mmCIF file of C-alpha atoms in Angstrom:
data_model
loop_
_atom_site.group_PDB
_atom_site.id
_atom_site.type_symbol
_atom_site.label_atom_id
_atom_site.label_comp_id
_atom_site.label_asym_id
_atom_site.label_seq_id
_atom_site.Cartn_x
_atom_site.Cartn_y
_atom_site.Cartn_z
ATOM 1 C CA UNK F 92 -1.097 6.007 -32.837
ATOM 2 C CA UNK F 93 0.954 2.958 -31.989
ATOM 3 C CA UNK F 94 0.307 -0.469 -30.561
ATOM 4 C CA UNK F 95 1.898 -1.636 -27.323
ATOM 5 C CA UNK F 96 5.543 -2.504 -27.607
ATOM 6 C CA UNK F 97 6.258 -6.190 -27.138
ATOM 7 C CA UNK F 98 9.862 -5.734 -26.023
ATOM 8 C CA UNK F 99 11.639 -4.495 -22.920
ATOM 9 C CA UNK F 100 11.916 -5.715 -19.345
ATOM 10 C CA UNK F 101 8.460 -4.501 -18.342
ATOM 11 C CA UNK F 102 6.606 -6.545 -20.938
ATOM 12 C CA UNK F 103 6.459 -10.262 -20.270
ATOM 13 C CA UNK F 104 4.816 -12.733 -22.678
ATOM 14 C CA UNK F 105 3.072 -15.422 -20.651
ATOM 15 C CA UNK F 106 1.707 -18.063 -22.990
ATOM 16 C CA UNK F 107 0.680 -20.741 -20.524
ATOM 17 C CA UNK F 108 2.212 -23.659 -22.406
ATOM 18 C CA UNK F 109 3.815 -25.146 -19.310
ATOM 19 C CA UNK F 110 3.768 -28.896 -18.792
ATOM 20 C CA UNK F 111 0.762 -30.166 -16.921
ATOM 21 C CA UNK F 112 -1.687 -27.425 -17.869
ATOM 22 C CA UNK F 113 -5.236 -28.580 -18.233
ATOM 23 C CA UNK F 114 -7.027 -29.434 -21.456
ATOM 24 C CA UNK F 115 -6.808 -32.357 -23.820
ATOM 25 C CA UNK F 116 -4.664 -30.582 -26.411
ATOM 26 C CA UNK F 117 -2.127 -29.359 -23.873
ATOM 27 C CA UNK F 118 -1.826 -32.718 -22.115
ATOM 28 C CA UNK F 119 -1.367 -34.447 -25.472
ATOM 29 C CA UNK F 120 1.553 -32.171 -26.294
ATOM 30 C CA UNK F 121 -0.344 -30.178 -28.916
ATOM 31 C CA UNK F 122 -0.192 -26.395 -28.934
ATOM 32 C CA UNK F 123 -3.700 -24.894 -28.691
ATOM 33 C CA UNK F 124 -4.465 -21.899 -30.887
ATOM 34 C CA UNK F 125 -4.150 -18.919 -28.580
ATOM 35 C CA UNK F 126 -5.679 -15.492 -28.260
ATOM 36 C CA UNK F 127 -3.396 -12.923 -26.631
ATOM 37 C CA UNK F 128 -4.758 -10.166 -24.403
ATOM 38 C CA UNK F 129 -2.876 -7.036 -23.367
ATOM 39 C CA UNK F 130 -2.759 -6.623 -19.594
ATOM 40 C CA UNK F 131 -1.416 -3.398 -18.018
ATOM 41 C CA UNK F 132 -0.802 -3.773 -14.271
ATOM 42 C CA UNK F 133 0.755 -1.724 -11.476
ATOM 43 C CA UNK F 134 4.248 -3.022 -10.702
ATOM 44 C CA UNK F 135 3.163 -4.106 -7.215
ATOM 45 C CA UNK F 136 0.786 -6.630 -8.828
ATOM 46 C CA UNK F 137 3.479 -8.404 -10.827
ATOM 47 C CA UNK F 138 4.062 -11.341 -8.475
ATOM 48 C CA UNK F 139 0.436 -12.080 -7.652
ATOM 49 C CA UNK F 140 -0.590 -11.667 -11.296
ATOM 50 C CA UNK F 141 1.939 -14.275 -12.408
ATOM 51 C CA UNK F 142 0.220 -16.742 -10.076
ATOM 52 C CA UNK F 143 -3.277 -15.669 -11.126
ATOM 53 C CA UNK F 144 -2.413 -16.108 -14.798
ATOM 54 C CA UNK F 145 -0.866 -19.516 -14.135
ATOM 55 C CA UNK F 146 -4.003 -20.728 -12.359
ATOM 56 C CA UNK F 147 -6.321 -19.218 -14.978
ATOM 57 C CA UNK F 148 -4.429 -20.870 -17.829
ATOM 58 C CA UNK F 149 -4.818 -24.305 -16.269
ATOM 59 C CA UNK F 150 -8.428 -24.113 -17.455
ATOM 60 C CA UNK F 151 -7.848 -21.683 -20.343
ATOM 61 C CA UNK F 152 -4.673 -22.715 -22.220
ATOM 62 C CA UNK F 153 -6.111 -20.969 -25.272
ATOM 63 C CA UNK F 154 -5.509 -17.542 -23.659
ATOM 64 C CA UNK F 155 -2.074 -15.898 -23.702
ATOM 65 C CA UNK F 156 -1.032 -12.677 -22.004
ATOM 66 C CA UNK F 157 1.292 -9.780 -22.773
ATOM 67 C CA UNK F 158 1.816 -8.232 -19.339
ATOM 68 C CA UNK F 159 3.065 -4.667 -19.002
ATOM 69 C CA UNK F 160 4.032 -4.039 -15.349
ATOM 70 C CA UNK F 161 5.074 -0.511 -14.380
ATOM 71 C CA UNK F 162 3.926 2.476 -12.349
ATOM 72 C CA UNK F 163 0.245 3.294 -12.808
ATOM 73 C CA UNK F 164 1.137 6.755 -14.073
ATOM 74 C CA UNK F 165 3.427 5.380 -16.772
ATOM 75 C CA UNK F 166 0.813 2.836 -17.844
ATOM 76 C CA UNK F 167 -1.881 5.505 -18.065
ATOM 77 C CA UNK F 168 0.348 7.652 -20.263
ATOM 78 C CA UNK F 169 0.997 4.712 -22.584
ATOM 79 C CA UNK F 170 -2.717 3.984 -22.928
ATOM 80 C CA UNK F 171 -3.447 7.660 -23.639
ATOM 81 C CA UNK F 172 -0.704 7.623 -26.282
ATOM 82 C CA UNK F 173 -2.443 4.749 -28.058
ATOM 83 C CA UNK F 174 -0.710 1.630 -26.787
ATOM 84 C CA UNK F 175 -2.850 -1.472 -27.207
ATOM 85 C CA UNK F 176 -4.431 -2.467 -23.875
ATOM 86 C CA UNK F 177 -7.393 -4.678 -22.916
ATOM 87 C CA UNK F 178 -7.300 -4.501 -19.110
ATOM 88 C CA UNK F 179 -5.877 -1.775 -16.865
ATOM 89 C CA UNK F 180 -5.243 -2.644 -13.193
ATOM 90 C CA UNK F 181 -4.104 0.462 -11.324
ATOM 91 C CA UNK F 182 -2.641 0.932 -7.839
ATOM 92 C CA UNK F 183 -4.647 4.131 -7.320
ATOM 93 C CA UNK F 184 -7.937 5.758 -8.204
ATOM 94 C CA UNK F 185 -6.359 8.881 -9.721
ATOM 95 C CA UNK F 186 -5.112 7.135 -12.856
ATOM 96 C CA UNK F 187 -8.425 5.303 -13.265
ATOM 97 C CA UNK F 188 -10.286 8.612 -12.958
ATOM 98 C CA UNK F 189 -8.139 10.084 -15.726
ATOM 99 C CA UNK F 190 -8.691 7.065 -17.962
ATOM 100 C CA UNK F 191 -12.445 7.357 -17.508
ATOM 101 C CA UNK F 192 -12.400 11.103 -18.152
ATOM 102 C CA UNK F 193 -10.510 10.445 -21.389
ATOM 103 C CA UNK F 194 -13.295 8.127 -22.575
ATOM 104 C CA UNK F 195 -10.944 5.139 -22.848
ATOM 105 C CA UNK F 196 -12.753 2.867 -20.394
ATOM 106 C CA UNK F 197 -15.396 0.315 -21.351
ATOM 107 C CA UNK F 198 -18.507 1.634 -19.641
ATOM 108 C CA UNK F 199 -19.602 -0.211 -16.519
ATOM 109 C CA UNK F 200 -16.371 -2.204 -16.046
ATOM 110 C CA UNK F 201 -14.649 -0.150 -13.344
ATOM 111 C CA UNK F 202 -14.376 -2.146 -10.117
ATOM 112 C CA UNK F 203 -12.327 -1.976 -6.917
ATOM 113 C CA UNK F 204 -10.479 -5.237 -6.322
ATOM 114 C CA UNK F 205 -8.052 -5.005 -3.389
ATOM 115 C CA UNK F 206 -6.699 -2.685 -0.717
ATOM 116 C CA UNK F 207 -3.031 -2.419 0.228
ATOM 117 C CA UNK F 208 -1.002 -0.559 2.849
ATOM 118 C CA UNK F 209 2.156 1.529 2.736
ATOM 119 C CA UNK F 210 5.056 0.229 4.834
ATOM 120 C CA UNK F 211 8.482 1.560 5.767
ATOM 121 C CA UNK F 212 11.091 -1.163 5.278
ATOM 122 C CA UNK F 213 14.794 -1.791 5.848
ATOM 123 C CA UNK F 214 17.164 -4.718 5.609
ATOM 124 C CA UNK F 215 17.212 -6.864 8.721
ATOM 125 C CA UNK F 216 20.201 -5.958 10.908
ATOM 126 C CA UNK F 217 20.657 -2.684 8.970
ATOM 127 C CA UNK F 218 21.232 -0.878 12.235
ATOM 128 C CA UNK F 219 18.945 2.004 11.317
ATOM 129 C CA UNK F 220 17.446 4.078 14.114
ATOM 130 C CA UNK F 221 14.427 4.872 11.942
ATOM 131 C CA UNK F 222 11.183 3.518 13.360
ATOM 132 C CA UNK F 223 8.835 4.948 10.752
ATOM 133 C CA UNK F 224 7.851 8.089 8.891
ATOM 134 C CA UNK F 225 8.003 10.329 11.961
ATOM 135 C CA UNK F 226 11.800 10.001 12.251
ATOM 136 C CA UNK F 227 12.559 9.284 8.598
ATOM 137 C CA UNK F 228 15.164 12.059 8.708
ATOM 138 C CA UNK F 229 17.371 9.737 10.773
ATOM 139 C CA UNK F 230 17.918 7.449 7.782
ATOM 140 C CA UNK F 231 21.306 7.328 6.074
ATOM 141 C CA UNK F 232 19.551 7.072 2.700
ATOM 142 C CA UNK F 233 15.980 6.620 1.454
ATOM 143 C CA UNK F 234 14.477 4.934 -1.612
ATOM 144 C CA UNK F 235 11.332 6.805 -2.628
ATOM 145 C CA UNK F 236 9.056 6.489 -5.638
ATOM 146 C CA UNK F 237 8.342 9.580 -7.720
ATOM 147 C CA UNK F 238 5.158 11.561 -7.196
ATOM 148 C CA UNK F 239 3.415 10.123 -10.268
ATOM 149 C CA UNK F 240 3.817 6.645 -8.774
ATOM 150 C CA UNK F 241 0.925 5.828 -6.397
ATOM 151 C CA UNK F 242 3.145 4.658 -3.505
ATOM 152 C CA UNK F 243 5.190 7.845 -3.906
ATOM 153 C CA UNK F 244 2.050 9.943 -3.753
ATOM 154 C CA UNK F 245 0.707 8.051 -0.717
ATOM 155 C CA UNK F 246 4.036 8.602 1.058
ATOM 156 C CA UNK F 247 3.913 12.325 0.308
ATOM 157 C CA UNK F 248 0.330 12.545 1.612
ATOM 158 C CA UNK F 249 1.351 10.767 4.827
ATOM 159 C CA UNK F 250 4.309 13.137 5.322
ATOM 160 C CA UNK F 251 1.961 16.087 4.774
ATOM 161 C CA UNK F 252 -0.467 14.744 7.369
ATOM 162 C CA UNK F 253 2.403 14.340 9.818
ATOM 163 C CA UNK F 254 3.366 17.984 9.300
ATOM 164 C CA UNK F 255 6.755 17.093 7.789
ATOM 165 C CA UNK F 256 5.780 18.410 4.341
ATOM 166 C CA UNK F 257 3.752 21.555 3.694
ATOM 167 C CA UNK F 258 0.110 21.060 2.735
ATOM 168 C CA UNK F 259 -0.672 21.150 -0.976
ATOM 169 C CA UNK F 260 -3.569 20.065 -3.164
ATOM 170 C CA UNK F 261 -1.088 18.362 -5.503
ATOM 171 C CA UNK F 262 1.161 16.152 -3.366
ATOM 172 C CA UNK F 263 2.360 14.304 -6.453
ATOM 173 C CA UNK F 264 4.088 17.523 -7.537
ATOM 174 C CA UNK F 265 6.327 17.605 -4.446
ATOM 175 C CA UNK F 266 9.850 16.925 -5.688
ATOM 176 C CA UNK F 267 12.397 14.572 -4.186
ATOM 177 C CA UNK F 268 14.627 17.577 -3.499
ATOM 178 C CA UNK F 269 11.864 19.281 -1.511
ATOM 179 C CA UNK F 270 11.342 16.128 0.547
ATOM 180 C CA UNK F 271 15.077 15.854 1.189
ATOM 181 C CA UNK F 272 15.191 19.472 2.383
ATOM 182 C CA UNK F 273 12.199 18.881 4.666
ATOM 183 C CA UNK F 274 14.046 15.901 6.138
ATOM 184 C CA UNK F 275 17.205 17.873 6.837
ATOM 185 C CA UNK F 276 19.100 17.027 3.657
ATOM 186 C CA UNK F 277 18.934 13.224 3.841
ATOM 187 C CA UNK F 278 19.976 11.424 0.644
ATOM 188 C CA UNK F 279 16.983 10.247 -1.384
ATOM 189 C CA UNK F 280 17.130 7.959 -4.414
ATOM 190 C CA UNK F 281 14.026 8.488 -6.567
ATOM 191 C CA UNK F 282 12.662 5.334 -8.218
ATOM 192 C CA UNK F 283 10.272 5.014 -11.162
ATOM 193 C CA UNK F 284 8.065 2.309 -9.619
ATOM 194 C CA UNK F 285 7.468 0.495 -6.353
ATOM 195 C CA UNK F 286 9.380 -2.643 -7.372
ATOM 196 C CA UNK F 287 12.530 -0.574 -7.855
ATOM 197 C CA UNK F 288 12.094 0.945 -4.389
ATOM 198 C CA UNK F 289 11.909 -2.541 -2.926
ATOM 199 C CA UNK F 290 15.032 -3.690 -4.783
ATOM 200 C CA UNK F 291 16.986 -0.588 -3.719
ATOM 201 C CA UNK F 292 16.399 -1.545 -0.088
ATOM 202 C CA UNK F 293 16.730 -5.312 -0.546
ATOM 203 C CA UNK F 294 20.050 -4.884 -2.383
ATOM 204 C CA UNK F 295 21.347 -2.497 0.279
ATOM 205 C CA UNK F 296 21.793 0.592 -1.900
ATOM 206 C CA UNK F 297 19.342 2.510 0.331
ATOM 207 C CA UNK F 298 18.876 2.024 4.062
ATOM 208 C CA UNK F 299 15.090 2.488 4.165
ATOM 209 C CA UNK F 300 12.237 2.868 1.704
ATOM 210 C CA UNK F 301 8.456 3.065 1.444
ATOM 211 C CA UNK F 302 6.715 0.299 -0.425
ATOM 212 C CA UNK F 303 3.516 -1.740 -0.099
ATOM 213 C CA UNK F 304 2.865 -4.504 2.390
ATOM 214 C CA UNK F 305 2.115 -6.886 -0.500
ATOM 215 C CA UNK F 306 5.579 -6.221 -1.967
ATOM 216 C CA UNK F 307 7.221 -7.732 1.102
ATOM 217 C CA UNK F 308 5.895 -11.151 0.050
ATOM 218 C CA UNK F 309 8.901 -13.379 -0.561
ATOM 219 C CA UNK F 310 11.248 -10.974 1.258
ATOM 220 C CA UNK F 311 10.266 -11.946 4.786
ATOM 221 C CA UNK F 312 13.758 -13.260 5.584
ATOM 222 C CA UNK F 313 15.562 -10.211 4.164
ATOM 223 C CA UNK F 314 13.400 -7.229 5.108
ATOM 224 C CA UNK F 315 12.091 -5.772 8.342
ATOM 225 C CA UNK F 316 8.900 -3.724 8.375
ATOM 226 C CA UNK F 317 9.625 -0.691 10.531
ATOM 227 C CA UNK F 318 6.120 0.762 10.265
ATOM 228 C CA UNK F 319 2.811 -0.144 8.694
ATOM 229 C CA UNK F 320 1.479 3.309 7.882
ATOM 230 C CA UNK F 321 -2.029 3.955 9.163
ATOM 231 C CA UNK F 322 -4.820 4.629 6.662
ATOM 232 C CA UNK F 323 -5.516 7.848 8.598
ATOM 233 C CA UNK F 324 -2.279 9.169 7.095
ATOM 234 C CA UNK F 325 -2.472 7.786 3.547
ATOM 235 C CA UNK F 326 -6.150 7.116 2.939
ATOM 236 C CA UNK F 327 -7.210 3.749 1.537
ATOM 237 C CA UNK F 328 -4.820 2.233 -1.007
ATOM 238 C CA UNK F 329 -7.470 0.857 -3.361
ATOM 239 C CA UNK F 330 -6.576 -0.931 -6.612
ATOM 240 C CA UNK F 331 -9.253 -0.554 -9.313
ATOM 241 C CA UNK F 332 -9.457 -2.545 -12.553
ATOM 242 C CA UNK F 333 -11.321 -1.913 -15.809
ATOM 243 C CA UNK F 334 -11.646 -3.023 -19.404
ATOM 244 C CA UNK F 335 -10.062 -0.602 -21.851
ATOM 245 C CA UNK F 336 -11.430 0.342 -25.257
ATOM 246 C CA UNK F 337 -9.044 -1.479 -27.612
ATOM 247 C CA UNK F 338 -9.534 -0.434 -31.238
ATOM 248 C CA UNK F 339 -7.346 -3.320 -32.463
ATOM 249 C CA UNK F 340 -9.102 -6.146 -30.613
ATOM 250 C CA UNK F 341 -11.260 -8.578 -32.557
ATOM 251 C CA UNK F 342 -14.297 -10.393 -31.175
ATOM 252 C CA UNK F 343 -12.264 -13.316 -29.821
ATOM 253 C CA UNK F 344 -9.768 -11.050 -28.057
ATOM 254 C CA UNK F 345 -12.581 -9.061 -26.463
ATOM 255 C CA UNK F 346 -14.249 -12.270 -25.321
ATOM 256 C CA UNK F 347 -10.999 -13.503 -23.757
ATOM 257 C CA UNK F 348 -10.388 -10.156 -22.049
ATOM 258 C CA UNK F 349 -13.953 -10.085 -20.670
ATOM 259 C CA UNK F 350 -13.535 -13.578 -19.257
ATOM 260 C CA UNK F 351 -10.222 -12.838 -17.524
ATOM 261 C CA UNK F 352 -11.621 -9.561 -16.171
ATOM 262 C CA UNK F 353 -14.465 -11.534 -14.552
ATOM 263 C CA UNK F 354 -11.935 -14.007 -13.167
ATOM 264 C CA UNK F 355 -10.081 -11.159 -11.423
ATOM 265 C CA UNK F 356 -13.318 -10.337 -9.576
ATOM 266 C CA UNK F 357 -14.055 -13.951 -8.621
ATOM 267 C CA UNK F 358 -13.867 -15.623 -5.196
ATOM 268 C CA UNK F 359 -11.148 -17.881 -6.568
ATOM 269 C CA UNK F 360 -8.988 -14.862 -7.382
ATOM 270 C CA UNK F 361 -9.714 -13.369 -3.943
ATOM 271 C CA UNK F 362 -8.006 -16.311 -2.287
ATOM 272 C CA UNK F 363 -4.900 -15.761 -4.405
ATOM 273 C CA UNK F 364 -4.791 -12.024 -3.644
ATOM 274 C CA UNK F 365 -5.099 -12.696 0.074
ATOM 275 C CA UNK F 366 -2.226 -15.189 -0.006
ATOM 276 C CA UNK F 367 -0.023 -12.352 -1.323
ATOM 277 C CA UNK F 368 -0.966 -9.994 1.551
ATOM 278 C CA UNK F 369 -3.678 -8.010 -0.234
ATOM 279 C CA UNK F 370 -6.920 -7.112 1.536
ATOM 280 C CA UNK F 371 -9.970 -8.077 -0.550
ATOM 281 C CA UNK F 372 -12.575 -6.629 1.814
ATOM 282 C CA UNK F 373 -13.375 -3.637 -0.393
ATOM 283 C CA UNK F 374 -16.498 -2.060 -1.825
ATOM 284 C CA UNK F 375 -16.708 -2.552 -5.565
#
């Protein structure tokens, strides 16, 4: 069993020691003694979580964060392998179900936080004739997340419901090659998380891609949303959160993790989520 790695591009240490943070010690230039919590989040939460952490640390400079942002499937695998984690924030229910079945969730802490929506995007003035999933085969190239990535699975489900892909009880097992064949041989670049899909389109390496509406935040000038995919095709895109059983956490770390978990469910956090295009009108 191993603890979470603290290196690599997906793991960002956010200590909250920026100038102007609240608290007497911070304003006096003194470094408060900090407790670090391990936060595993779906890649599509990276931008909003940076803001949430910043606001939280204004009142809690004593709490630091090690943030692991990747696909929900990758994060689940890491937790199952023994990586240290205090809070898991998934982009889909499937990974949360598996975590609970494995007995790794703190009982009674599972809660739905936000809803999202799959969108088909392209660069503005790309010249594509694609208008959405129904004529996706007209694209010159497509960026698509793998089946273990929630947005990739939602896209596969939508294509199944449109009759483009054959029905299966395991849409996440549909390969990129099979999707390409169903779309007449169009070039597809498979990506390991939703952020990489977005970048593939924003950087022009792929003409279109499927991502989340929330991921278009900050790209309004560069990207055009060709279609906002109806929930009838994908189902709800609910993001659940939970506390994870962390064998390495001491009492102070557990207290800090509990407090930030409650903050994520607060009305104050709702306002932040909504400003980043998430829907907070969900049943918990």
